Coordinates of C-alpha atoms (C1' of nucleotides) in Angstrom, one line a residue:
Chain A
M2 CA 75.1 118.4 95.0
R3 CA 75.2 115.3 92.8
E4 CA 75.0 112.1 94.6
I5 CA 74.6 108.9 92.4
Q6 CA 72.0 107.6 94.2
S7 CA 72.4 103.4 93.4
L8 CA 76.7 104.3 94.7
A9 CA 74.8 106.2 97.9
R10 CA 72.2 103.6 98.7
G11 CA 75.3 101.0 98.9
L12 CA 77.5 102.7 101.7
K13 CA 74.4 103.8 103.6
I14 CA 73.8 99.5 103.4
L15 CA 77.4 99.1 105.0
N16 CA 76.9 101.2 107.5
R17 CA 73.6 99.9 108.6
L18 CA 75.7 96.6 108.6
A19 CA 78.5 97.8 110.9
E20 CA 75.7 98.8 113.4
A21 CA 73.8 95.6 113.3
N22 CA 74.8 93.1 116.2
G23 CA 75.4 90.6 113.9
T24 CA 74.3 89.3 110.5
V25 CA 71.5 91.1 108.8
S26 CA 68.9 89.8 106.4
I27 CA 68.0 91.5 103.1
T28 CA 64.7 92.5 104.2
T29 CA 65.1 94.2 107.2
I30 CA 68.1 96.1 104.8
A31 CA 65.5 97.0 102.4
S32 CA 62.7 98.0 105.1
D33 CA 64.8 100.2 107.3
L34 CA 66.5 102.1 103.9
Q35 CA 63.4 102.7 102.7
I36 CA 64.3 100.5 99.5
D37 CA 63.3 97.7 97.2
K38 CA 63.7 93.9 98.0
G39 CA 65.0 92.9 95.2
S40 CA 67.2 96.0 94.9
A41 CA 68.8 95.7 98.4
S42 CA 69.8 91.9 96.8
L43 CA 71.7 93.5 94.0
L44 CA 73.7 96.0 96.1
L45 CA 74.7 93.3 98.5
Q46 CA 75.2 91.1 96.1
T47 CA 78.0 93.6 94.3
L48 CA 79.2 94.4 97.7
A49 CA 79.9 91.0 98.5
N50 CA 81.5 90.8 95.0
Y51 CA 83.7 93.3 96.6
G52 CA 84.8 91.9 99.7
F53 CA 82.7 94.9 101.4
A54 CA 80.1 92.4 102.5
E55 CA 79.5 88.6 103.6
K56 CA 76.8 86.2 102.7
D57 CA 76.5 83.5 105.1
P58 CA 75.4 80.9 102.8
H59 CA 73.5 78.9 105.1
T60 CA 71.5 81.7 107.2
R61 CA 71.4 84.0 103.9
Q62 CA 71.8 87.1 106.5
Y63 CA 75.2 89.4 105.5
K64 CA 77.7 91.2 107.2
L65 CA 80.7 93.8 106.7
G66 CA 83.3 91.8 104.7
P67 CA 87.1 91.7 105.6
S68 CA 87.7 94.7 102.9
V69 CA 87.3 97.1 105.2
V70 CA 90.0 96.0 107.3
Q71 CA 92.1 96.4 104.5
L72 CA 91.2 100.0 103.4
S73 CA 91.1 101.1 107.2
R74 CA 94.7 99.8 107.7
S75 CA 95.8 101.5 104.5
L76 CA 94.1 104.9 106.0
L77 CA 95.9 104.5 109.2
T78 CA 99.2 103.4 108.3
K79 CA 99.4 106.5 106.0
M80 CA 98.1 109.3 108.4
P81 CA 100.8 111.8 109.4
L82 CA 98.7 112.6 112.3
R83 CA 98.6 108.5 113.8
E84 CA 102.3 108.5 113.3
T85 CA 103.6 111.4 114.4
A86 CA 101.7 111.5 117.7
K87 CA 101.7 108.0 118.7
P88 CA 105.2 108.9 121.0
F89 CA 103.5 111.8 122.0
L90 CA 100.5 109.9 123.6
L91 CA 103.2 107.5 125.2
Q92 CA 104.2 110.5 127.1
L93 CA 100.8 112.0 127.8
V94 CA 100.5 108.4 129.6
H95 CA 104.1 108.7 130.8
D96 CA 103.4 112.2 132.5
T97 CA 99.9 111.8 133.7
G98 CA 99.4 108.0 134.2
E99 CA 96.0 108.0 132.5
C100 CA 95.3 107.0 129.2
A101 CA 95.5 108.8 126.4
H102 CA 93.8 109.1 123.0
L103 CA 93.3 110.7 119.5
G104 CA 90.6 111.9 117.6
V105 CA 89.7 113.3 114.4
L106 CA 86.1 114.8 112.9
S107 CA 84.0 112.3 111.0
Q108 CA 80.9 112.6 110.1
G109 CA 79.7 115.1 113.0
K110 CA 80.8 112.5 115.2
V111 CA 84.7 112.4 117.4
L112 CA 86.5 109.7 115.7
Y113 CA 89.2 107.9 117.7
I114 CA 92.2 107.2 116.0
D115 CA 95.1 105.7 118.1
Q116 CA 94.6 105.1 121.9
V117 CA 97.7 104.6 124.5
E118 CA 96.5 102.8 127.8
S119 CA 98.2 102.8 131.1
S120 CA 100.7 100.8 132.1
Q121 CA 99.1 97.7 133.8
T122 CA 95.9 97.0 131.3
L123 CA 97.7 95.5 128.1
R124 CA 94.4 95.8 126.4
V125 CA 94.2 95.9 122.7
N126 CA 93.7 98.6 120.9
T127 CA 90.3 97.3 119.5
E128 CA 88.7 100.8 120.6
V129 CA 90.6 102.8 117.1
G130 CA 87.8 102.9 115.4
F131 CA 85.4 104.2 118.0
T132 CA 82.9 106.9 117.8
A133 CA 81.7 109.2 120.2
P134 CA 78.9 112.2 120.2
L135 CA 80.8 115.5 120.1
H136 CA 79.1 117.3 122.4
C137 CA 79.9 115.0 125.3
T138 CA 83.2 114.4 124.5
A139 CA 86.3 116.6 125.4
L140 CA 87.7 115.5 122.3
G141 CA 84.6 116.3 120.7
K142 CA 84.4 119.5 122.2
V143 CA 87.7 120.4 120.8
L144 CA 87.0 119.8 117.8
M145 CA 84.1 121.8 117.6
A146 CA 85.4 124.7 119.3
W147 CA 87.7 125.4 116.8
N148 CA 85.5 124.4 113.4
A149 CA 81.8 126.5 114.0
T150 CA 80.9 124.5 111.1
E151 CA 80.6 121.5 112.9
M152 CA 78.0 121.7 115.4
P153 CA 75.2 119.2 115.7
V154 CA 71.6 120.5 115.9
D155 CA 70.5 118.4 119.4
F156 CA 72.9 117.0 122.4
P157 CA 71.1 113.9 123.2
R158 CA 71.9 113.0 127.1
A159 CA 74.3 110.5 127.9
T160 CA 74.3 110.7 131.9
P161 CA 72.7 113.5 133.9
R162 CA 75.9 115.5 133.5
T163 CA 75.4 115.6 130.0
I164 CA 75.1 119.4 128.4
V165 CA 71.3 119.3 126.5
D166 CA 71.0 123.2 126.2
P167 CA 73.0 124.7 123.1
K168 CA 73.1 128.1 125.2
M169 CA 75.3 126.0 127.4
M170 CA 77.2 124.3 125.4
Q171 CA 77.9 127.9 123.4
F172 CA 79.0 129.3 127.0
E173 CA 81.4 126.0 127.3
L174 CA 83.0 126.3 123.5
D175 CA 83.6 129.7 124.8
K176 CA 85.8 129.0 127.9
T177 CA 87.6 126.2 125.7
R178 CA 88.7 128.2 123.4
S179 CA 89.9 130.8 126.3
L180 CA 90.9 127.8 128.7
G181 CA 92.7 126.1 125.0
Y182 CA 91.4 122.8 126.7
A183 CA 88.0 121.3 126.7
M184 CA 86.5 119.1 129.9
D185 CA 84.4 116.3 130.1
D186 CA 83.0 116.1 133.4
E187 CA 81.3 112.8 133.6
E188 CA 79.0 113.7 130.6
F189 CA 79.8 111.3 128.4
N190 CA 80.6 108.2 131.0
L191 CA 79.9 108.1 135.1
G192 CA 82.6 108.3 136.6
V193 CA 85.4 109.1 133.5
R194 CA 86.6 112.3 133.3
C195 CA 88.4 113.3 130.8
I196 CA 91.1 116.6 129.2
A197 CA 91.6 117.3 125.3
A198 CA 93.5 119.9 123.7
P199 CA 93.9 120.8 120.1
V200 CA 96.1 119.6 117.8
I201 CA 97.2 122.5 115.4
D202 CA 98.2 122.2 111.0
Y203 CA 101.1 123.7 109.4
R204 CA 98.0 126.0 108.1
G205 CA 96.6 126.9 111.6
K206 CA 94.0 124.6 111.4
V207 CA 92.9 122.1 114.3
I208 CA 93.2 119.1 112.5
G209 CA 92.1 116.5 116.6
A210 CA 92.6 116.3 119.7
L211 CA 94.2 114.6 122.1
G212 CA 93.2 114.1 125.7
I213 CA 93.3 111.6 128.5
S214 CA 90.6 110.1 130.2
G215 CA 90.6 108.5 134.0
P216 CA 88.3 108.1 137.2
A217 CA 86.8 110.8 138.5
A218 CA 88.5 110.2 141.6
R219 CA 92.1 110.1 140.1
L220 CA 90.9 113.4 138.5
P221 CA 89.3 115.6 141.4
I222 CA 88.5 118.8 139.9
D223 CA 90.9 120.5 141.9
R224 CA 93.5 118.3 139.9
I225 CA 92.1 119.8 136.7
P226 CA 94.6 122.6 135.9
E227 CA 97.4 120.5 136.8
M228 CA 96.6 117.9 134.7
A229 CA 95.7 120.3 131.9
K230 CA 98.8 122.2 131.6
K231 CA 100.2 118.5 130.8
V232 CA 97.9 118.0 128.4
T233 CA 98.0 120.9 127.0
A234 CA 101.5 120.9 126.8
I235 CA 102.0 117.8 124.7
A236 CA 99.4 118.7 122.3
Q237 CA 101.2 122.5 121.8
A238 CA 104.5 119.9 121.1
L239 CA 102.8 117.4 119.0
S240 CA 101.0 120.7 116.6
D241 CA 105.0 122.0 116.5
R242 CA 105.8 119.0 115.3
M243 CA 102.8 119.0 112.8
S244 CA 103.5 122.7 111.6
F245 CA 106.6 120.7 109.7
I246 CA 104.2 118.2 107.8
K247 CA 103.3 119.8 104.8
Q248 CA 101.6 117.1 103.7
D249 CA 97.5 117.5 103.8
Chain B
M16 CA 75.2 87.2 88.8
R17 CA 74.3 91.4 88.1
E18 CA 76.5 93.9 89.5
I19 CA 75.2 97.7 90.4
Q20 CA 77.8 99.2 87.8
S21 CA 77.9 102.9 90.4
L22 CA 78.3 100.8 93.2
A23 CA 80.9 99.1 91.8
R24 CA 83.1 101.5 90.3
G25 CA 82.6 103.4 93.9
L26 CA 84.1 100.4 95.5
K27 CA 86.8 100.5 92.9
I28 CA 87.5 103.5 93.8
L29 CA 87.8 103.1 96.6
N30 CA 90.1 99.8 96.7
R31 CA 92.4 102.6 94.2
L32 CA 92.6 105.1 97.2
A33 CA 93.5 102.2 99.7
E34 CA 96.8 101.4 97.4
A35 CA 97.4 104.8 96.5
N36 CA 100.6 106.3 98.8
G37 CA 99.1 110.1 99.3
T38 CA 96.5 111.8 97.4
V39 CA 95.5 110.8 94.2
S40 CA 93.4 113.4 91.8
I41 CA 90.5 112.4 90.1
T42 CA 92.2 112.0 86.2
T43 CA 94.4 109.5 87.6
I44 CA 91.6 107.8 88.9
A45 CA 89.3 107.9 86.0
S46 CA 92.2 107.1 83.7
D47 CA 94.1 103.8 85.4
L48 CA 89.4 102.4 86.3
Q49 CA 89.1 103.5 82.6
I50 CA 85.7 105.7 83.6
D51 CA 85.2 109.2 82.8
K52 CA 86.6 112.4 84.5
G53 CA 82.7 113.5 85.1
S54 CA 81.4 110.3 86.4
A55 CA 84.5 110.0 88.5
S56 CA 84.1 113.5 90.1
L57 CA 80.2 112.6 91.5
L58 CA 81.4 109.1 92.1
L59 CA 83.9 110.4 94.7
Q60 CA 81.9 113.9 95.4
T61 CA 79.1 110.9 96.6
L62 CA 81.7 108.8 98.4
A63 CA 82.9 112.0 100.3
N64 CA 79.3 113.1 101.7
Y65 CA 79.4 109.6 103.3
G66 CA 83.2 109.9 105.2
F67 CA 84.1 107.2 102.7
A68 CA 86.8 109.9 101.1
E69 CA 88.2 112.9 101.6
K70 CA 88.9 116.1 99.6
D71 CA 92.2 117.8 100.3
P72 CA 90.1 121.4 99.2
H73 CA 93.7 122.9 98.2
T74 CA 94.9 120.4 96.1
R75 CA 91.6 118.8 95.0
Q76 CA 93.0 115.0 95.0
Y77 CA 91.1 112.6 97.3
K78 CA 92.2 109.7 100.2
L79 CA 90.0 107.4 101.9
G80 CA 88.1 108.8 104.9
P81 CA 87.7 107.9 108.3
S82 CA 84.3 105.7 107.2
V83 CA 86.4 103.2 106.8
V84 CA 88.4 103.0 110.4
Q85 CA 84.2 103.2 112.1
L86 CA 83.3 99.9 109.5
S87 CA 86.4 98.2 110.3
R88 CA 86.4 98.1 113.7
S89 CA 82.7 96.8 113.8
L90 CA 83.4 94.0 112.0
L91 CA 86.5 93.2 113.8
T92 CA 85.0 93.6 117.5
K93 CA 81.9 91.6 116.4
M94 CA 84.2 88.5 114.7
P95 CA 83.4 85.9 117.3
L96 CA 86.8 84.0 115.3
R97 CA 89.2 86.9 116.5
E98 CA 87.5 87.8 119.4
T99 CA 87.9 83.5 120.7
A100 CA 91.6 83.2 119.4
K101 CA 93.3 86.5 121.7
P102 CA 94.1 83.9 124.2
F103 CA 95.6 81.3 122.3
L104 CA 97.8 83.4 120.3
L105 CA 99.1 84.4 123.6
Q106 CA 99.7 81.4 125.0
L107 CA 101.4 80.4 121.5
V108 CA 104.0 83.5 122.0
H109 CA 104.6 82.3 125.3
D110 CA 104.9 78.5 124.5
T111 CA 107.2 80.0 120.9
G112 CA 108.9 82.7 121.3
E113 CA 107.7 83.6 117.8
C114 CA 105.2 86.4 117.1
A115 CA 101.7 84.7 116.1
H116 CA 99.6 86.0 113.2
L117 CA 95.7 85.1 112.8
G118 CA 94.2 85.2 108.9
V119 CA 91.1 84.9 106.9
L120 CA 90.3 84.7 103.1
S121 CA 89.4 87.7 101.8
Q122 CA 89.6 88.3 98.3
G123 CA 92.1 85.5 97.2
K124 CA 94.9 86.9 99.6
V125 CA 95.7 85.8 103.4
L126 CA 93.8 88.8 105.3
Y127 CA 96.3 89.4 108.8
I128 CA 92.9 89.2 111.2
D129 CA 95.0 89.4 114.9
Q130 CA 98.9 89.6 115.5
V131 CA 100.2 89.0 118.9
E132 CA 103.6 90.2 119.0
S133 CA 107.0 88.7 121.2
S134 CA 108.0 89.8 123.9
Q135 CA 110.1 93.0 123.8
T136 CA 108.8 94.4 120.7
L137 CA 105.4 96.5 122.2
R138 CA 105.1 97.8 118.5
V139 CA 101.2 98.6 118.0
N140 CA 99.0 96.4 115.5
T141 CA 98.6 98.3 112.3
E142 CA 100.0 94.6 111.1
V143 CA 95.9 93.6 111.3
G144 CA 94.3 95.0 108.1
F145 CA 97.5 93.7 106.5
T146 CA 97.4 91.4 103.3
A147 CA 98.8 89.3 101.5
P148 CA 99.4 86.6 98.6
L149 CA 98.3 82.9 99.6
H150 CA 101.0 81.2 97.5
C151 CA 103.9 82.7 99.2
T152 CA 102.7 82.5 103.2
A153 CA 102.3 79.5 105.4
L154 CA 98.5 80.9 106.7
G155 CA 97.4 81.0 102.7
K156 CA 98.7 77.3 101.7
V157 CA 96.6 76.2 104.8
L158 CA 93.7 78.6 103.2
M159 CA 94.1 77.0 100.2
A160 CA 94.5 73.4 101.3
W161 CA 91.6 73.2 102.8
N162 CA 90.1 75.7 100.1
A163 CA 89.7 74.2 96.9
T164 CA 88.0 77.1 95.3
E165 CA 90.7 79.8 96.1
M166 CA 93.6 78.6 94.5
P167 CA 95.3 81.6 92.1
V168 CA 95.9 81.2 88.9
D169 CA 99.4 82.7 88.9
F170 CA 102.5 82.6 91.8
P171 CA 104.3 85.4 91.0
R172 CA 107.8 85.6 93.2
A173 CA 108.7 87.1 96.1
T174 CA 111.8 85.6 96.8
P175 CA 114.0 83.0 95.2
R176 CA 112.4 80.1 97.7
T177 CA 109.1 81.6 96.3
I178 CA 106.6 78.4 94.5
V179 CA 106.2 79.1 90.9
D180 CA 105.1 76.4 89.1
P181 CA 101.6 75.0 89.7
K182 CA 102.6 71.5 90.0
M183 CA 105.0 71.8 92.6
M184 CA 101.8 73.6 94.8
Q185 CA 99.8 70.8 94.6
F186 CA 102.4 68.4 95.9
E187 CA 102.5 71.5 98.8
L188 CA 98.8 71.8 99.4
D189 CA 99.1 67.9 99.1
K190 CA 101.7 68.1 102.1
T191 CA 99.8 70.3 104.3
R192 CA 96.9 68.4 103.8
S193 CA 98.6 65.2 105.0
L194 CA 100.6 66.7 107.8
G195 CA 98.4 69.2 109.2
Y196 CA 100.0 72.1 109.0
A197 CA 101.8 74.2 106.6
M198 CA 105.4 76.3 106.0
D199 CA 106.7 79.3 104.4
D200 CA 110.3 78.6 104.0
E201 CA 111.1 82.6 103.1
E202 CA 108.8 82.1 100.5
F203 CA 107.7 85.6 101.0
N204 CA 110.3 86.9 103.1
L205 CA 114.0 86.2 102.9
G206 CA 115.1 85.4 106.5
V207 CA 111.7 84.8 107.8
R208 CA 109.9 81.3 108.4
C209 CA 106.3 80.7 109.3
I210 CA 104.2 77.4 110.5
A211 CA 100.8 77.5 110.3
A212 CA 98.0 75.5 110.9
P213 CA 93.9 75.8 110.1
V214 CA 91.2 76.6 112.3
I215 CA 87.9 74.6 111.6
D216 CA 84.2 75.5 112.7
Y217 CA 81.5 73.3 113.6
R218 CA 80.5 72.3 111.0
G219 CA 83.9 71.5 110.0
K220 CA 85.2 73.9 107.6
V221 CA 88.1 76.0 108.0
I222 CA 87.7 79.4 108.2
G223 CA 90.9 80.7 109.2
A224 CA 94.4 79.7 109.9
L225 CA 97.1 81.3 112.5
G226 CA 100.5 80.7 113.0
I227 CA 104.1 82.0 113.9
S228 CA 106.9 83.6 111.8
G229 CA 110.6 83.9 112.8
P230 CA 113.7 84.8 111.8
A231 CA 115.6 81.7 109.7
A232 CA 118.0 81.3 112.9
R233 CA 115.7 81.1 115.0
L234 CA 113.8 78.3 113.5
P235 CA 115.7 76.0 111.8
I236 CA 114.7 73.3 109.6
D237 CA 115.2 70.2 112.3
R238 CA 113.2 72.2 114.9
I239 CA 110.0 72.5 112.1
P240 CA 108.6 69.4 113.4
E241 CA 108.9 70.1 117.1
M242 CA 107.4 74.0 116.8
A243 CA 104.4 73.0 114.3
K244 CA 103.5 70.5 116.9
K245 CA 103.0 73.3 119.1
V246 CA 101.1 75.1 116.5
T247 CA 98.8 71.8 115.6
A248 CA 98.4 72.1 119.2
I249 CA 97.2 75.4 119.4
A250 CA 95.1 75.6 116.3
Q251 CA 93.2 72.6 117.5
A252 CA 92.1 73.7 120.9
L253 CA 91.1 77.0 119.1
S254 CA 88.8 74.3 117.0
D255 CA 87.1 72.4 119.3
R256 CA 86.2 76.1 121.2
M257 CA 85.0 77.1 118.0
S258 CA 82.9 74.3 117.6
F259 CA 81.1 75.8 120.2
I260 CA 80.5 78.8 118.6
K261 CA 77.3 78.6 116.0
Q262 CA 76.9 82.1 114.9
D263 CA 78.3 82.5 111.3
Chain C
dT25 C1' 100.6 141.4 84.3
dA26 C1' 98.9 138.3 80.8
dC27 C1' 98.6 134.1 79.0
dC28 C1' 98.7 129.6 78.5
dT29 C1' 97.8 124.5 79.9
dG30 C1' 96.0 121.4 82.9
dC31 C1' 92.4 120.0 86.0
dG32 C1' 87.9 119.7 88.2
dT33 C1' 83.5 121.0 87.8
dT34 C1' 78.6 121.4 86.2
dG35 C1' 74.9 121.8 82.4
dT36 C1' 72.3 118.8 79.5
dA37 C1' 71.2 114.9 76.1
dT38 C1' 70.5 110.4 75.4
dA39 C1' 70.4 105.9 76.2
dT40 C1' 71.9 102.9 79.4
dT41 C1' 71.2 100.7 83.8
dA42 C1' 69.2 101.0 87.7
dT43 C1' 64.7 100.2 89.8
dA44 C1' 60.3 98.4 91.1
dC45 C1' 57.3 95.0 90.4
dA46 C1' 55.9 90.5 89.9
dA47 C1' 56.7 85.5 89.6
dC48 C1' 59.6 81.9 91.3
dC49 C1' 61.8 79.3 94.5
dA50 C1' 63.9 77.8 99.0
dC51 C1' 63.4 76.6 103.8
dA52 C1' 61.6 76.6 107.6
dT53 C1' 57.6 75.6 110.8
dT54 C1' 53.0 73.9 111.5
Chain D
dA8 C1' 52.0 68.0 103.8
dA9 C1' 50.7 73.0 103.4
dT10 C1' 51.4 77.1 104.1
dG11 C1' 54.3 81.1 105.1
dT12 C1' 58.1 84.0 104.7
dG13 C1' 62.6 85.5 103.1
dG14 C1' 65.4 85.9 98.6
dT15 C1' 66.7 85.6 94.2
dT16 C1' 65.6 87.0 88.8
dG17 C1' 63.0 88.0 85.0
dT18 C1' 61.4 91.9 82.5
dA19 C1' 59.2 97.0 81.6
dT20 C1' 59.7 100.7 82.4
dA21 C1' 61.8 105.0 83.5
dA22 C1' 64.2 107.1 86.2
dT23 C1' 69.5 108.4 86.0
dA24 C1' 73.9 107.2 85.9
dT25 C1' 77.1 108.1 82.0
dA26 C1' 79.8 110.3 78.5
dC27 C1' 80.8 114.8 76.1
dA28 C1' 81.4 119.3 75.9
dA29 C1' 81.6 124.0 78.5
dC30 C1' 83.6 126.5 81.9
dG31 C1' 85.9 128.0 85.6
dC32 C1' 89.8 127.8 88.0
dA33 C1' 94.4 127.6 90.0
dG34 C1' 99.5 127.6 88.6
dG35 C1' 102.7 128.1 86.1
dT36 C1' 105.8 130.1 82.3
dA37 C1' 107.1 134.0 79.0

DNA sequence: TACCTGCGTTGTATATTATACAACCACATT
DNA sequence: AATGTGGTTGTATAATATACAACGCAGGTA
């Protein structure tokens, strides 16, 4: 597998800009990514030429440019899974009263590609594009359970309840596969529980996961099976629908 | 201005993937962008390694990868203009009953950064990321009027009412500057009128535009001044607020 | 089934071009 | 005004992207 170095460097810079809080200086980028200051300058200029980065002419610092927003829209609007899933997410919110998510694998993480909030809260959809670790989210466990290659090497702790032992995780994934759904029991955010189930392709491949999340108080352990039934039912219905979509 | 060729090629490929409908083959990309088939293959592989492109293993075709969605979210959630503008957009929708937009300049086009739909329609925010030509949109005229460098060379016709003559456009921009707002009189979509006003920085720079759009029937010519007053009032209020934001 | 065609990948030699280094310049800070 | 930090740019070098060609694979067709 050959890789074009300068392109790879440019992409790494984009990721670096994305994880920064504000703007970033060239020297910071250069030292973080171990590349020459002058080379970094050229790469940033190129990124800026195409709108992928933007330079504040005053501070001479860089940040992400607007082109990435265009690309994102292009991807999201053409994604059959997302388009198809929308009504199912709405239905799920209606059935459970909790907010619903749709996620896919991206670079060893869960990428949230759609979300429907429960009734009262009318917050906008900024959570689209959010990424979370696989091992401490319900969506992530589902994606791991049916994509063996995607198992991360370490499981950093997010809360006291996070599963950090690989053996325990194996057990957890076995359970997920046999039950047909996964749960996140305050393993990512304290006080929040999630339940997720797989979305299956026309080829039988797990291409995504959908689920609900809510405060632990509204999702007590003894109600989990009942709620999980609703989640798996919707996921199954969506999978059935997806089986007609040949594309991709 | 030096440009890193291979990075530039990679970014061009991303744009090419974005404008495609479905997936794209390597040969198509190579011939469209006038690059060697083998080189294109390497570039695509590199893009795929970082999640910026995705290869369908079956058809061997490529499409955009999920990383762009992450980048987009990172940009949008950290954009002070967008965060600050939200309540003003909501207010504008409340005041006028029409749907409101917020846009910025990107690569010689208007990029829609946020949108609030009027009451009944509950469509999701997929229009974020949409781009339109400058010369036939109200937002675009505003951005052009106060950014002299951004004048495009040609003005392709979108509807019979599109202004295609550069002289006429100069007049239009003069009018925009003196009135403090711009209008799109069915110049982009037949039956749709828009009104937009500038959003101004703490430095006095026009950093964006906000506006409303609605069916011509609800926005007759004789009601334009009255509606424009509401738009400019909100834009002014947002500008005042933005004057406290030093960042960027 | 066998052949053919079109497409993607990969090996390799070449020279293009990215890179590192250093000098220069612009700011900001003291 | 002087000093230091950080960005840009010129230039020589060699690393590396590139083009070309050969190979392999899959799909379609006879």
